[in-house]
Each structure stands twice: as structure tokens, then as C-alpha cells.
PDB file of C-alpha atoms and ligand atoms in Angstrom:
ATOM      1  CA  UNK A   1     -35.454 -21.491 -25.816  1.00 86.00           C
ATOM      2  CA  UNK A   2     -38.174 -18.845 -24.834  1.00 93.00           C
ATOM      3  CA  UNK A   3     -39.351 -19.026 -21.245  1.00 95.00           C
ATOM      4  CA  UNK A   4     -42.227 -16.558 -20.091  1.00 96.00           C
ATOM      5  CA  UNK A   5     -41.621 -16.779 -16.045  1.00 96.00           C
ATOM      6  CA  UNK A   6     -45.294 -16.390 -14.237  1.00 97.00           C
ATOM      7  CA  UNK A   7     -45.919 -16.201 -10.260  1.00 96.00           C
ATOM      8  CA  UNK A   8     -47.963 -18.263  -9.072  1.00 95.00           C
ATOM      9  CA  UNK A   9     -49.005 -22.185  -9.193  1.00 94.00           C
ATOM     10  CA  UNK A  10     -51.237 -23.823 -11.411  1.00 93.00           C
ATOM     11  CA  UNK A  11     -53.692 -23.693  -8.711  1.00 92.00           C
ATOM     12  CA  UNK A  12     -53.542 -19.777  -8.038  1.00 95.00           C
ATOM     13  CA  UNK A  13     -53.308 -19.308 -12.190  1.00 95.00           C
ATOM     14  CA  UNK A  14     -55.763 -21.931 -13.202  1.00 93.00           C
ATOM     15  CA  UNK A  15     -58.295 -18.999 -14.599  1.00 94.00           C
ATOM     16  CA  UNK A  16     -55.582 -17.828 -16.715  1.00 96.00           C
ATOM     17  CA  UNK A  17     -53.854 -20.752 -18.535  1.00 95.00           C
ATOM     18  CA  UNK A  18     -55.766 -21.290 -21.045  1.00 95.00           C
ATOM     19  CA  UNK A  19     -55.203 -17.967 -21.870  1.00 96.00           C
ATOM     20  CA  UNK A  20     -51.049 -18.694 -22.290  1.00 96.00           C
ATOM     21  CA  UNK A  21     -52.485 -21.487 -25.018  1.00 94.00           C
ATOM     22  CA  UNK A  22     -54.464 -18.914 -26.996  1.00 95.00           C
ATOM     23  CA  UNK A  23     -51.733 -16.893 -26.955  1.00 96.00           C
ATOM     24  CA  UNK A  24     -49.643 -19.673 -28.281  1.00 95.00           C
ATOM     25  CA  UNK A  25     -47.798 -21.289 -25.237  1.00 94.00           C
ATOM     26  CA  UNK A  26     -46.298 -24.777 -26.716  1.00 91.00           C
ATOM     27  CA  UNK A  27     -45.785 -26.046 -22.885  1.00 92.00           C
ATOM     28  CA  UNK A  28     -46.698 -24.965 -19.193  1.00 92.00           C
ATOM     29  CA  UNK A  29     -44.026 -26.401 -16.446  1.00 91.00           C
ATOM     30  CA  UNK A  30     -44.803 -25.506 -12.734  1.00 89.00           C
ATOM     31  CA  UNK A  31     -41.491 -25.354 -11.130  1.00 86.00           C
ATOM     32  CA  UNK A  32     -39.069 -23.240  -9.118  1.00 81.00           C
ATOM     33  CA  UNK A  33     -40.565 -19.993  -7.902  1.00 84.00           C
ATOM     34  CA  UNK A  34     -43.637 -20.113 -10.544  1.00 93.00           C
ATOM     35  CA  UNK A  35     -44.963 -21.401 -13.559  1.00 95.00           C
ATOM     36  CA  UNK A  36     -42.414 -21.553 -17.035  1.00 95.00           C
ATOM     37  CA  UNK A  37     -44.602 -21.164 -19.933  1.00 96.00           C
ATOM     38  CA  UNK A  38     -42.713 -22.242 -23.445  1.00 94.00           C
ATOM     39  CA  UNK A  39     -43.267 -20.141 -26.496  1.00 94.00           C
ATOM     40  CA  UNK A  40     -41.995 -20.547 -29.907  1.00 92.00           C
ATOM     41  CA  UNK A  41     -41.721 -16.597 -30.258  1.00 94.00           C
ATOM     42  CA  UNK A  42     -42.377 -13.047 -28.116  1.00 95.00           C
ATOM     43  CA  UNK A  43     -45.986 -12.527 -28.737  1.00 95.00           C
ATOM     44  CA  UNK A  44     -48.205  -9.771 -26.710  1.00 95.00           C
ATOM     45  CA  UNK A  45     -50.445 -11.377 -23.451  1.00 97.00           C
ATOM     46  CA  UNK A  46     -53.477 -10.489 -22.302  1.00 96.00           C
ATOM     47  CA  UNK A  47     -53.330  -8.571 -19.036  1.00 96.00           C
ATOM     48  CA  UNK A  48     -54.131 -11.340 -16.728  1.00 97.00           C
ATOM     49  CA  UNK A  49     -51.251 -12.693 -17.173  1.00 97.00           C
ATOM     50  CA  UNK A  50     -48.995  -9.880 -18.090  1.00 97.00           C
ATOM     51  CA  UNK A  51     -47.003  -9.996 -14.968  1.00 97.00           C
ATOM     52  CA  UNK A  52     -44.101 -12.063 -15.736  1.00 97.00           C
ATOM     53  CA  UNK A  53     -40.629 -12.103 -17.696  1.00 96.00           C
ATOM     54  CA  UNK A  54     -39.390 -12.860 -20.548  1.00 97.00           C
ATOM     55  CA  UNK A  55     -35.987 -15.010 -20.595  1.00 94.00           C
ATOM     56  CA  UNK A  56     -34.505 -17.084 -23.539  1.00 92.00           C
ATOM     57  CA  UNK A  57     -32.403 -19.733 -22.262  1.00 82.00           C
ATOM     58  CA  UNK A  58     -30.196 -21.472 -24.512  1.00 72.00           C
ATOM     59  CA  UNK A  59     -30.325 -25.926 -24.529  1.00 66.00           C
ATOM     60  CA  UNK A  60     -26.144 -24.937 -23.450  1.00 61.00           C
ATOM     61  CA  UNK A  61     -27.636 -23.863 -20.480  1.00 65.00           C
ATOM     62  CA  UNK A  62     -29.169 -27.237 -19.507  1.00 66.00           C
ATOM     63  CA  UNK A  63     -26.353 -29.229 -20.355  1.00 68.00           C
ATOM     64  CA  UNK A  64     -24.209 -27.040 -17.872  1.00 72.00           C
ATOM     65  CA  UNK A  65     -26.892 -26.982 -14.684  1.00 71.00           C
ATOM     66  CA  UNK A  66     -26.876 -31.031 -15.489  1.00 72.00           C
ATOM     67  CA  UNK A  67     -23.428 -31.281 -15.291  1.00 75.00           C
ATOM     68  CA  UNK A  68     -23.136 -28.862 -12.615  1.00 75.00           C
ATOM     69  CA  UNK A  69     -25.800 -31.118 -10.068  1.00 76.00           C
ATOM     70  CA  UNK A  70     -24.278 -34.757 -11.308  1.00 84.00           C
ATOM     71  CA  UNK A  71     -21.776 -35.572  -8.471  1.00 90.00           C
ATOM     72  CA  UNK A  72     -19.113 -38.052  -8.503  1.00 94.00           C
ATOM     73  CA  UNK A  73     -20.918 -41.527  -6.677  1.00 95.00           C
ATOM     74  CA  UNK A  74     -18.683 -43.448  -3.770  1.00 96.00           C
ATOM     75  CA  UNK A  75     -19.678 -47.181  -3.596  1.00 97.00           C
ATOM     76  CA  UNK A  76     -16.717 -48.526  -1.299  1.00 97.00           C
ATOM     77  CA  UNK A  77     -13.852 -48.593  -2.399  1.00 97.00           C
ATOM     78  CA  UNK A  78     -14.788 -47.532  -6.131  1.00 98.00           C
ATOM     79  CA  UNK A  79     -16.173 -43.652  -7.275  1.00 98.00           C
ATOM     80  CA  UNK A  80     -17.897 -43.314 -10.163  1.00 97.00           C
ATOM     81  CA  UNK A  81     -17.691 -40.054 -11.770  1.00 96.00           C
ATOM     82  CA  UNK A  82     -18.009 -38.699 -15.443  1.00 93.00           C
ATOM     83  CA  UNK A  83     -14.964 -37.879 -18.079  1.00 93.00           C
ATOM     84  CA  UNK A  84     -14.869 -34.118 -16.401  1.00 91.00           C
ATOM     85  CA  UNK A  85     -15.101 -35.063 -12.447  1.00 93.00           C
ATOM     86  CA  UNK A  86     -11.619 -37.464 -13.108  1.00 94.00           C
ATOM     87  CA  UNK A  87      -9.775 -35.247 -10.824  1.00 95.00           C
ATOM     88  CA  UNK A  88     -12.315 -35.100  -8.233  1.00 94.00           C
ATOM     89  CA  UNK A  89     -11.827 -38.638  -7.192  1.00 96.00           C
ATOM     90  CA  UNK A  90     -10.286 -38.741  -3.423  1.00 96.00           C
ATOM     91  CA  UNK A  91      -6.991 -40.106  -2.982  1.00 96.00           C
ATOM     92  CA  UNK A  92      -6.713 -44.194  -2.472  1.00 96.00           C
ATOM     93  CA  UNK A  93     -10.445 -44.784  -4.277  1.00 97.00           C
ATOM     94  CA  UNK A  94     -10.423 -46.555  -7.426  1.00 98.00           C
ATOM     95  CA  UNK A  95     -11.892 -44.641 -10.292  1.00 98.00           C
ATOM     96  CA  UNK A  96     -14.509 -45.580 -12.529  1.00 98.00           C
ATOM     97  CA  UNK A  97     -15.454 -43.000 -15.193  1.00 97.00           C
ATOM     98  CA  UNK A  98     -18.806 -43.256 -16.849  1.00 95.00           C
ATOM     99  CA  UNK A  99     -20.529 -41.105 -20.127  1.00 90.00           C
ATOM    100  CA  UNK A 100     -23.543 -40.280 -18.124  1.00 87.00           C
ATOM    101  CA  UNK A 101     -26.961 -40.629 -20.063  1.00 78.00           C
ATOM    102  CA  UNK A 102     -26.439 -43.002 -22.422  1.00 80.00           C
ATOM    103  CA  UNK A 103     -26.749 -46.558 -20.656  1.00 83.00           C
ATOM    104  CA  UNK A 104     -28.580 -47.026 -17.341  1.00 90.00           C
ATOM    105  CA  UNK A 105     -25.467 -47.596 -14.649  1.00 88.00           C
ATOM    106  CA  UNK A 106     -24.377 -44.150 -14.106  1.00 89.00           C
ATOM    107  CA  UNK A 107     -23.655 -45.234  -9.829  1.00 88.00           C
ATOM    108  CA  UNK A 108     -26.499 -42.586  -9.225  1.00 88.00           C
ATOM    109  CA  UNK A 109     -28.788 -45.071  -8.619  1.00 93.00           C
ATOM    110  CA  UNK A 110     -29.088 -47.355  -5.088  1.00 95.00           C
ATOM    111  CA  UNK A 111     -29.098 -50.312  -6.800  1.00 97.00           C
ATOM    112  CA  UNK A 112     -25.828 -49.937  -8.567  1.00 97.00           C
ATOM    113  CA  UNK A 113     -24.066 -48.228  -5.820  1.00 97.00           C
ATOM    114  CA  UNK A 114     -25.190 -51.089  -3.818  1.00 98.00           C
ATOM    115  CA  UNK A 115     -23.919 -53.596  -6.260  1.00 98.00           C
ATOM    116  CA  UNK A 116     -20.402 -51.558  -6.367  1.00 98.00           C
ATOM    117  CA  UNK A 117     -20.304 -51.464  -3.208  1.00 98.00           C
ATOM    118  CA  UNK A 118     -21.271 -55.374  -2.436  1.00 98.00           C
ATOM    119  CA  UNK A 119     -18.227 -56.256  -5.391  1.00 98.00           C
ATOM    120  CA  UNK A 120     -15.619 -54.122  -3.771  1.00 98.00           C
ATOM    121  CA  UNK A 121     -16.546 -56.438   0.127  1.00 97.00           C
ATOM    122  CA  UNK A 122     -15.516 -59.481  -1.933  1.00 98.00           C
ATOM    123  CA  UNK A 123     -12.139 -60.412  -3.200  1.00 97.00           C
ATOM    124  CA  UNK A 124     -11.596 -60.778  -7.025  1.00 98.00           C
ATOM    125  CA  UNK A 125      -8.149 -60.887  -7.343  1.00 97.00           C
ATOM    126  CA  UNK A 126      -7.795 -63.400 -10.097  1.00 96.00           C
ATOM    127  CA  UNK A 127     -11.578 -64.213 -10.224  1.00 98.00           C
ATOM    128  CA  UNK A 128     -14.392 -64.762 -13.516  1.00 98.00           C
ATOM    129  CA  UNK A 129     -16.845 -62.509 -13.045  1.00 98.00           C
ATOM    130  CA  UNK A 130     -20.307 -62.595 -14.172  1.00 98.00           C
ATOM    131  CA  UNK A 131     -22.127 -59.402 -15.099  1.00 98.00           C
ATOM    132  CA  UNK A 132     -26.181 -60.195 -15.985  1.00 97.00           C
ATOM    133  CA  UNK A 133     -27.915 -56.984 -17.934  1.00 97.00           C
ATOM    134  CA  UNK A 134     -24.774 -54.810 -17.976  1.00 97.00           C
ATOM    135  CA  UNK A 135     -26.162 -51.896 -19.242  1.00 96.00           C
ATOM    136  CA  UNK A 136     -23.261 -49.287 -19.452  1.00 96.00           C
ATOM    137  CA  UNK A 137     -20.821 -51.758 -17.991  1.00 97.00           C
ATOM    138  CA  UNK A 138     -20.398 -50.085 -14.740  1.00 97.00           C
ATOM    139  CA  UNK A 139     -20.551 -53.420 -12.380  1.00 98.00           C
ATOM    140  CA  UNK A 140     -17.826 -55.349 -15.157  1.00 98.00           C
ATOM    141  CA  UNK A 141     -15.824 -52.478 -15.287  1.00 98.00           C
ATOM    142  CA  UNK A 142     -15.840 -52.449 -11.112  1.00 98.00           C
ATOM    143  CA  UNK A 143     -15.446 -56.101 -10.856  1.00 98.00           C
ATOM    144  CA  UNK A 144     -12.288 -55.661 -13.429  1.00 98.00           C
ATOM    145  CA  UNK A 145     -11.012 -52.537 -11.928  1.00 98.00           C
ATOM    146  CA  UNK A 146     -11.353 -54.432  -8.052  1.00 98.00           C
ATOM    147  CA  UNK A 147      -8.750 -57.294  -9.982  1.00 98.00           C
ATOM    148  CA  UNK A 148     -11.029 -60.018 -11.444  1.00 98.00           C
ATOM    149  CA  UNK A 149      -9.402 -61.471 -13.953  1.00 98.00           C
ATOM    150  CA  UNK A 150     -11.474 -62.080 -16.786  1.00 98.00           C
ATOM    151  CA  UNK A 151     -15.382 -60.173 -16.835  1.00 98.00           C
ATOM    152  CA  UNK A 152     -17.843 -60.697 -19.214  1.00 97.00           C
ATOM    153  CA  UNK A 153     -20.741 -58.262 -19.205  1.00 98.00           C
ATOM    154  CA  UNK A 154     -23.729 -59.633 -21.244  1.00 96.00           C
ATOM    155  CA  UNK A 155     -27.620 -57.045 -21.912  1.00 96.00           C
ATOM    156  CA  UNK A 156     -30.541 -58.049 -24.125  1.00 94.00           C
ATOM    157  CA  UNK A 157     -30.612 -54.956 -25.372  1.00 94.00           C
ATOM    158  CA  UNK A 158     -27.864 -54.301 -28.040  1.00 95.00           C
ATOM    159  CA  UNK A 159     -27.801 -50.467 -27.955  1.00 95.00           C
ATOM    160  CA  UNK A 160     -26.104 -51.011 -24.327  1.00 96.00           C
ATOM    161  CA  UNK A 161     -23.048 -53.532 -25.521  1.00 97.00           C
ATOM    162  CA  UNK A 162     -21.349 -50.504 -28.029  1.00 96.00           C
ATOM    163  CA  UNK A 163     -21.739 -47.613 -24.628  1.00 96.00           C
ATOM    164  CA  UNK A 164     -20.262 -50.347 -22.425  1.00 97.00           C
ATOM    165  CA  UNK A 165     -16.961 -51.159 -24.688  1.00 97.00           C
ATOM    166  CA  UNK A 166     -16.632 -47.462 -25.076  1.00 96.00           C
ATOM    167  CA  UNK A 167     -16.819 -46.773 -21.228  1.00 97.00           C
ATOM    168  CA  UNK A 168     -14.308 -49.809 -20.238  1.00 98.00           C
ATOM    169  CA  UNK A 169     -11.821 -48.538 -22.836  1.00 97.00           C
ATOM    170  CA  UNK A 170     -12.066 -44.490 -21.355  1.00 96.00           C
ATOM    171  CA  UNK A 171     -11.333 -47.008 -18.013  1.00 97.00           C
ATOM    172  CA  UNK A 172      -8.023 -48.150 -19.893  1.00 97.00           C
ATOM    173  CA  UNK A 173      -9.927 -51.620 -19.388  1.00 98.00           C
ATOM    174  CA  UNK A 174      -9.001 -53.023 -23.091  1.00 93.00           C
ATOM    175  CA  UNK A 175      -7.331 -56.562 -21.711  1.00 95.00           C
ATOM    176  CA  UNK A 176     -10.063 -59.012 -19.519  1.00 97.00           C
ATOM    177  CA  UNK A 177     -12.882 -57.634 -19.817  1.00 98.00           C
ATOM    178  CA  UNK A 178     -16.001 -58.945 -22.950  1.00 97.00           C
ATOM    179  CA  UNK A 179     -19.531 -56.994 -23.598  1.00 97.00           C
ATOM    180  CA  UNK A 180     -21.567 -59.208 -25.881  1.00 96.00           C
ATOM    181  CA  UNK A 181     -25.548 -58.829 -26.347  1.00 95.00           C
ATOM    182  CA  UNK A 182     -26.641 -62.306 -24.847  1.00 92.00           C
ATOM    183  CA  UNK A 183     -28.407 -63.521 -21.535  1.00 91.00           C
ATOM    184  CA  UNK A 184     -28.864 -66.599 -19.528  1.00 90.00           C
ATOM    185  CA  UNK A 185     -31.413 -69.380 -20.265  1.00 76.00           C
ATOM    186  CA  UNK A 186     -32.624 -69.616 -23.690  1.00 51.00           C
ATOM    187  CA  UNK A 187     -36.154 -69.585 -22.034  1.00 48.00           C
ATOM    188  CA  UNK A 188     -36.067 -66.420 -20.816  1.00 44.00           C
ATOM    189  CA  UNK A 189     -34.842 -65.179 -24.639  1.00 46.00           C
ATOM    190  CA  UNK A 190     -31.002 -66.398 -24.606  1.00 46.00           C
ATOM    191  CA  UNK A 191     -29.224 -66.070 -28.081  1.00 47.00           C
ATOM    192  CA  UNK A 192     -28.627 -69.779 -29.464  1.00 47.00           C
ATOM    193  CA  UNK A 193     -24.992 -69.354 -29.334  1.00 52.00           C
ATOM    194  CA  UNK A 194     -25.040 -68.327 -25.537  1.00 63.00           C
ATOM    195  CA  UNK A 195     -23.017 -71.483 -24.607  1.00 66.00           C
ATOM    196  CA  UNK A 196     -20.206 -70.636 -25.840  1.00 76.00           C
ATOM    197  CA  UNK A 197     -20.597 -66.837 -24.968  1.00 86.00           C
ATOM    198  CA  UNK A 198     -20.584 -68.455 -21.299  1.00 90.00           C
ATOM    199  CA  UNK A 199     -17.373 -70.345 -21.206  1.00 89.00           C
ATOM    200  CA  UNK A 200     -16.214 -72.043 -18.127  1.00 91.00           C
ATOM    201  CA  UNK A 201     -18.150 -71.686 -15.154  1.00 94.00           C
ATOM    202  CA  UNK A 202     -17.433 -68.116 -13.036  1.00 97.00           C
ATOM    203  CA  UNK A 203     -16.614 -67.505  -9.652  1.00 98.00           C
ATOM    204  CA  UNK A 204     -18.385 -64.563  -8.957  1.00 98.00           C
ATOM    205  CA  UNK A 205     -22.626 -63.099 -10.553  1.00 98.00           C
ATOM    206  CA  UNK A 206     -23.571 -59.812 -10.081  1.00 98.00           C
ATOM    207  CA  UNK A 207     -27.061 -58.687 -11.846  1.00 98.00           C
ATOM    208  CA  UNK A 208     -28.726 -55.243 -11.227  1.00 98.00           C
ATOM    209  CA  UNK A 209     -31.953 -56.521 -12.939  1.00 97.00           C
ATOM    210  CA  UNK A 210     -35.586 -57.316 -11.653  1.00 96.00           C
ATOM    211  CA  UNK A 211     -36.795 -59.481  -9.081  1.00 97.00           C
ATOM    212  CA  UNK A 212     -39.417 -61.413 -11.087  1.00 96.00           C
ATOM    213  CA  UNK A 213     -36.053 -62.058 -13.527  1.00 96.00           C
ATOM    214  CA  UNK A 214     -33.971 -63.190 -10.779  1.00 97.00           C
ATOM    215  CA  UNK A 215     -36.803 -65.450  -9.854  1.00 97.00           C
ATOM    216  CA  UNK A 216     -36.948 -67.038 -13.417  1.00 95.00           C
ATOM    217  CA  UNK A 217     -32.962 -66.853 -13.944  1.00 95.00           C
ATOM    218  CA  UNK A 218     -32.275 -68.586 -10.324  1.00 96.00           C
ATOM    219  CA  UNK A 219     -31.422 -72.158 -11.797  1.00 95.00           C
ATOM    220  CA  UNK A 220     -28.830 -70.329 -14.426  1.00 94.00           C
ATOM    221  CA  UNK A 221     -27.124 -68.578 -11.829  1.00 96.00           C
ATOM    222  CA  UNK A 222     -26.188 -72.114 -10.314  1.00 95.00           C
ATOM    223  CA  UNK A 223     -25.806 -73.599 -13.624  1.00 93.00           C
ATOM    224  CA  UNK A 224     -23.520 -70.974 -14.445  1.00 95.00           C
ATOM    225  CA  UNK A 225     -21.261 -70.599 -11.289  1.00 96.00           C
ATOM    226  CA  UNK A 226     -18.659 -72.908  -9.370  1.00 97.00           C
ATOM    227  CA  UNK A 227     -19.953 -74.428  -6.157  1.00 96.00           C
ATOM    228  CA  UNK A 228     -19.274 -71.563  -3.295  1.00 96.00           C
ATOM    229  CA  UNK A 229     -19.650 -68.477  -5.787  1.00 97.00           C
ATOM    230  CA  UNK A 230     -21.073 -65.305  -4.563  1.00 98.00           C
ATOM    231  CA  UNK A 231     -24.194 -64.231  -6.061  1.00 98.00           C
ATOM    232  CA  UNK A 232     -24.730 -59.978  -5.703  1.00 98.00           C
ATOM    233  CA  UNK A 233     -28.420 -59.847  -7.019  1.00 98.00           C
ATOM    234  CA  UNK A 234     -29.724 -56.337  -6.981  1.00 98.00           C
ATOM    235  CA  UNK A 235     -32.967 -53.913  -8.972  1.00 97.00           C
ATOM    236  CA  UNK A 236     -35.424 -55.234  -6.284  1.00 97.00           C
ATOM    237  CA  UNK A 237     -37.961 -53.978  -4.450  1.00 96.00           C
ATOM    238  CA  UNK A 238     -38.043 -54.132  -0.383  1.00 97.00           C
ATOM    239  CA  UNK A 239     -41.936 -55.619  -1.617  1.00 97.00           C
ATOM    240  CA  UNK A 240     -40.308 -57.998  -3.762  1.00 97.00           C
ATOM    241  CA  UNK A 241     -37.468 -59.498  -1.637  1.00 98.00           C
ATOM    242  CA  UNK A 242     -39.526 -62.335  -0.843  1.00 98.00           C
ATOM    243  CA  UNK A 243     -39.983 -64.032  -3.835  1.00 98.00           C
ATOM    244  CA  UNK A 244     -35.893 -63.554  -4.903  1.00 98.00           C
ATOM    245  CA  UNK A 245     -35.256 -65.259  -1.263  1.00 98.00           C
ATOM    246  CA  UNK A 246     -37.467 -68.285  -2.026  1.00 98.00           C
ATOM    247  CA  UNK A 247     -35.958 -68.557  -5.470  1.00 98.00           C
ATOM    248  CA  UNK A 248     -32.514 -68.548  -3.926  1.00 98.00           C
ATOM    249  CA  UNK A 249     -33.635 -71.393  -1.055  1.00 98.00           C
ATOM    250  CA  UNK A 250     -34.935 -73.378  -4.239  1.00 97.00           C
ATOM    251  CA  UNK A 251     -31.705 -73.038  -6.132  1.00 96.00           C
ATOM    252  CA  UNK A 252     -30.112 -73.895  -3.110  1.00 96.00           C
ATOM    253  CA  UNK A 253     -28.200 -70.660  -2.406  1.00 97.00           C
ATOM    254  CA  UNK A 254     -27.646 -70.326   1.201  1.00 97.00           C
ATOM    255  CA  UNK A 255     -25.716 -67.755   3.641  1.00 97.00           C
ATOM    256  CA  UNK A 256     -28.204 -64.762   1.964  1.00 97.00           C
ATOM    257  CA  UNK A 257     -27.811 -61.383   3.459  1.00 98.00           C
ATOM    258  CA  UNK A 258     -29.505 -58.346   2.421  1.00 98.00           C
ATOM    259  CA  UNK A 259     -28.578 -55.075   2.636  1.00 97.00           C
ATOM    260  CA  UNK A 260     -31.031 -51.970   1.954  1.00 98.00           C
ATOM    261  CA  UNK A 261     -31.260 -48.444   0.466  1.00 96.00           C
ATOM    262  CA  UNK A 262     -34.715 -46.798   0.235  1.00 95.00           C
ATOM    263  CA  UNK A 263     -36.977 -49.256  -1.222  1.00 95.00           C
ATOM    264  CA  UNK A 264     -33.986 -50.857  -3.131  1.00 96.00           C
ATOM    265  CA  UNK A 265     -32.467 -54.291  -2.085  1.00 98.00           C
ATOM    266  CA  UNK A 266     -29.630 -56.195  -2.950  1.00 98.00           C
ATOM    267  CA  UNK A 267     -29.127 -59.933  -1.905  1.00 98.00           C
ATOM    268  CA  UNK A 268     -25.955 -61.968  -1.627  1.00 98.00           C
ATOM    269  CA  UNK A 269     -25.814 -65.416  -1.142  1.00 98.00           C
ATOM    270  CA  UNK A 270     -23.512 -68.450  -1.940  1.00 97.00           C
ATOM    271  CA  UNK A 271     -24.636 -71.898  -3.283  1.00 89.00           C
TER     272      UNK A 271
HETATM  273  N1  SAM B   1     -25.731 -53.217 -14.540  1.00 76.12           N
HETATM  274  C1  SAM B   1     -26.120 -51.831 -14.654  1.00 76.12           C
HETATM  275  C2  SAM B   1     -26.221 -51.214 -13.267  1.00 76.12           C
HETATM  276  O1  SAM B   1     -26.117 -51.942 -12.292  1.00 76.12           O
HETATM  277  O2  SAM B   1     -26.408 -49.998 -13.167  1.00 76.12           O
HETATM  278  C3  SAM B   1     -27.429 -51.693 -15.426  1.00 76.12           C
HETATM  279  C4  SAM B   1     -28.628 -52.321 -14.727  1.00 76.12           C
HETATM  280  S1  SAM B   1     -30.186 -51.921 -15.505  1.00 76.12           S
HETATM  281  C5  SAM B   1     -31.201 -51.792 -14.083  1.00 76.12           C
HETATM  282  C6  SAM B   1     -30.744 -53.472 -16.146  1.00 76.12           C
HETATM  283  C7  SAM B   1     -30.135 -53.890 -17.471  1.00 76.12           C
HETATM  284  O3  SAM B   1     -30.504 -55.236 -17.698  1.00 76.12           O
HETATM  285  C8  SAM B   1     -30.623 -53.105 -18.669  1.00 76.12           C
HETATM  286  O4  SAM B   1     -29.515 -52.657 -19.426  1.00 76.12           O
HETATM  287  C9  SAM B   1     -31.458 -54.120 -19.462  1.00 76.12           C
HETATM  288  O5  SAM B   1     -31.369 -53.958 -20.865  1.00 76.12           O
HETATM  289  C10 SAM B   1     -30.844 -55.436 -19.045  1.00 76.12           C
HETATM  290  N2  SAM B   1     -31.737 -56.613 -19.072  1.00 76.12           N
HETATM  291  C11 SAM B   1     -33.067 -56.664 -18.857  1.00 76.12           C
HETATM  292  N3  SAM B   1     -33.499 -57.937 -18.955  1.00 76.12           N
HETATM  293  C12 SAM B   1     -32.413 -58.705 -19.219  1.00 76.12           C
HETATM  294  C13 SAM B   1     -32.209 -60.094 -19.422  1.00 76.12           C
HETATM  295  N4  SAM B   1     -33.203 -60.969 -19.381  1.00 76.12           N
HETATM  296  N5  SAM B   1     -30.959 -60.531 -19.674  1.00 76.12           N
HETATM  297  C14 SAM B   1     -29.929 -59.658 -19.750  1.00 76.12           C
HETATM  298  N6  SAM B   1     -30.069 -58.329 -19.571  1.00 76.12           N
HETATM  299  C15 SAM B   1     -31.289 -57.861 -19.312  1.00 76.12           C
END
């Protein structure tokens, strides 16, 4: 890729940047010290804007500086890190490897470190967990790594269910632990055959999705669980909190506690 490196900011350039169009720019990016202007080819500027550099960066540069800033994600007792950080997780954490970029759930974000975090406080040892809008499997592949017994990780979206098998088997996860495409309540767009994707009722739901959803989805999460199981609801807004609590209260869920990160908040509670 061709970068032309120019001082300045768009403000302190603005006279000249229509003349890096003319002169066949295909992209202007203010960042770092100045402005990167894209071109296609090495073509002669006018000189009002003939004091930068030239530099061709290759796309193998961006890959490395990518994997160079990702950094292995502690969530309690679990790291998440990708295929080439496996020896950088400490000693006595439990290690979760994850192809970053190809399914949202790479731990990099609150709400799944929160969720990671909230699975590792409970004890699973033996327990069927409940994963709502796995994405790439991360919180079924914690939840079976932490001991549950069996996991099944269900996502509308069917692009997410191949990433998520792939992940749990790099995880040596290949015994215990389903990804199907499927959600909860045909309502809210279940598949027909969702009743017997469910199975017996589970001891444990954890779902990193939306609060408006876990509004709507509130009555399946009891429908779904034992009496007593832990709900780890996560993906919502500090704005939002309020509507998932009085879903919760008119489900019936009680003992709620909510923890926060940023403008992120998960919720547990127990019905
Ligand atoms: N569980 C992962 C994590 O914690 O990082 C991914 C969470 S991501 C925020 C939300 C996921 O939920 C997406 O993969 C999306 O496709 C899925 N999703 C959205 N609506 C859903 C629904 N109604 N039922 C099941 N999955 C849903």
C-alpha cells in the first residue's frame, strides 16, 4: 500500500486537500503525527503539499502491528488469548484460546470479560450450562473449561456456530460441549425444532446480548432453567439496566447484583 505522510491536521491542510484528490488520492486518514493520504501509484504534487513522504507499507504490516497491540484478556480465573499468546498465559489460570476477528467474543470487550469473569465466581463442576447468542463460543468454552458438564452454546446468526466449534476444538473441548444456530422463544425468531435443541432444563444462563432482548427473553430464561439457577445477563447499557431489572422482578428472579465496567453492565440473579 502507498502512503503519502503530510504534517499537519485536516484543519491546518484544509486549503490543500482537495488538491491530494486532483492529484489522485483514493483516501485521506488523519492520524498519528499527520495526515496519511492513499494513492494507487507515485504521481508528482503540487507544491502546497509537497512536503511529505512517500512510504509503501505492505497489508503484512497491519496484520503484525494488530497482533502486536492484541493482549492476552484475564477474566478471573480464565485468560483469553489467541493461538500465538498460548505461552503467555500465567501459571494456575485456565486458558482459553480464541481466532481473533472472526466471531464477536474475543474477551477484549467488558461485557465478555465480565461474563468470564461472573462464570468463573460460580461453581460448575458437573453443571448444564446455558450459553444465549454465543458468538465465537468464548462464554461455553469458559463455562466447559471452569467444569460444567454439558454446554450448549446456541446464535441466530449461523456464520458464528462453524467459528465457535472450531475455537472449542483448538480448546481440546471436543466431549460436552454443542454449538447449534437456534435461540429461545419462537417469538422472538426460535427455530421450530428448538425444543429439542433445549433438552432438560440447565442449571446455569449466561447471555452477552442486549438489554431490550433480555427484556423480551426474561420468561425463557425461567422456562428454561431449574428453580435456584444463576442467571449472568450481560451487553447492557448502565442507561438500560433498568428495564433488564424490572424484567427480572417480573420473571421473578431475585438476589440481582450488578457489577459494572464503563458503561457496560452485567446482572446476576437467581429465580
Ligand atoms: N457470547 C459472546 C461474548 O460474550 O463475547 C458473543 C456476544 S455478542 C455481543 C451477541 C451474540 O448474540 C451475537 O453473536 C449475535 O449473533 C447473537 N444474537 C443476537 N440476537 C440473538 C438472539 N435473539 N438469540 C440468540 N443469539 C442472538
Amino acid at each position: 500500500m502507498l502512503v503519502y505522510l503530510l504534517p499537519g491536521t485536516f484543519d491546518t491542510r484544509e486549503a490543500h486537500l482537495d488538491l491530494l484528490w486532483e492529484a489522485g488520492a483514493t483516501g485521506l486518514e488523519e492520524r498519528g503525527p499527520g495526515i496519511r493520504v492513499y494513492f494507487d501509484e507515485r504521481v508528482t504534487l503540487p507544491a502546497e503539499v509537497a512536503d511529505g513522504e512517500w512510504h509503501e507499507e505492505t497489508e503484512q504490516d497491519w496484520q503484525a502491528e494488530f497482533k502486536k497491540n492484541l493482549r492476552p484478556v484475564q477474566a478471573g480465573r480464565v485468560t483469553i488469548v489467541a493461538p500465538w499468546q498460548r505461552d503467555e498465559v500465567p501459571a494456575g489460570q485456565i486458558p482459553l484460546v480464541i481466532e481473533p476477528g472472526m466471531a464477536f467474543g474475543t474477551g477484549h470487550h467488558a461485557t465478555t470479560r465480565m461474563a468470564v469473569e461472573a462464570l468463573g465466581d460460580l461453581d460448575l463442576g458437573g453443571k448444564r450450562v446455558l450459553d444465549v447468542g454465543t458468538g465465537s463460543g468464548v462464554l461455553a468454552m469458559a463455562a466447559a473449561k471452569l467444569g460444567a458438564a454439558y454446554t450448549l452454546g446456541v446464535d441466530i446468526d449461523p456464520i458464528t456456530i462453524p467459528i465457535a466449534r472450531d475455537n472449542a476444538r483448538d480448546n481440546g473441548l471436543t466431549s460436552g460441549i454443542r454449538f447449534e444456530e437456534g435461540t429461545l422463544g419462537l417469538a422472538n425468531g426460535g427455530l421450530d425444532d428448538d425444543a429439542e435443541l433445549f433438552g432438560e432444563a440447565y442449571d446455569v444462563l449466561v447471555a452477552n446480548l442486549y438489554a431490550e432482548l433480555h427484556d423480551l427473553l426474561a420468561g425463557e430464561y425461567a422456562a428454561v432453567t431449574v428453580p435456584g439457577a444463576p442467571l449472568v445477563l450481560t451487553g447492557i447499557l448502565t442507561s438500560k439496566l433498568e428495564l433488564v431489572q424490572a424484567a427480572l422482578a417480573r420473571e421473578g428472579f431475585e438476589d440481582v447484583q450488578v457489577r459494572t465496567d464503563g458503561e457496560w453492565v452485567l446482572v446476576t440473579a437467581r429465580r
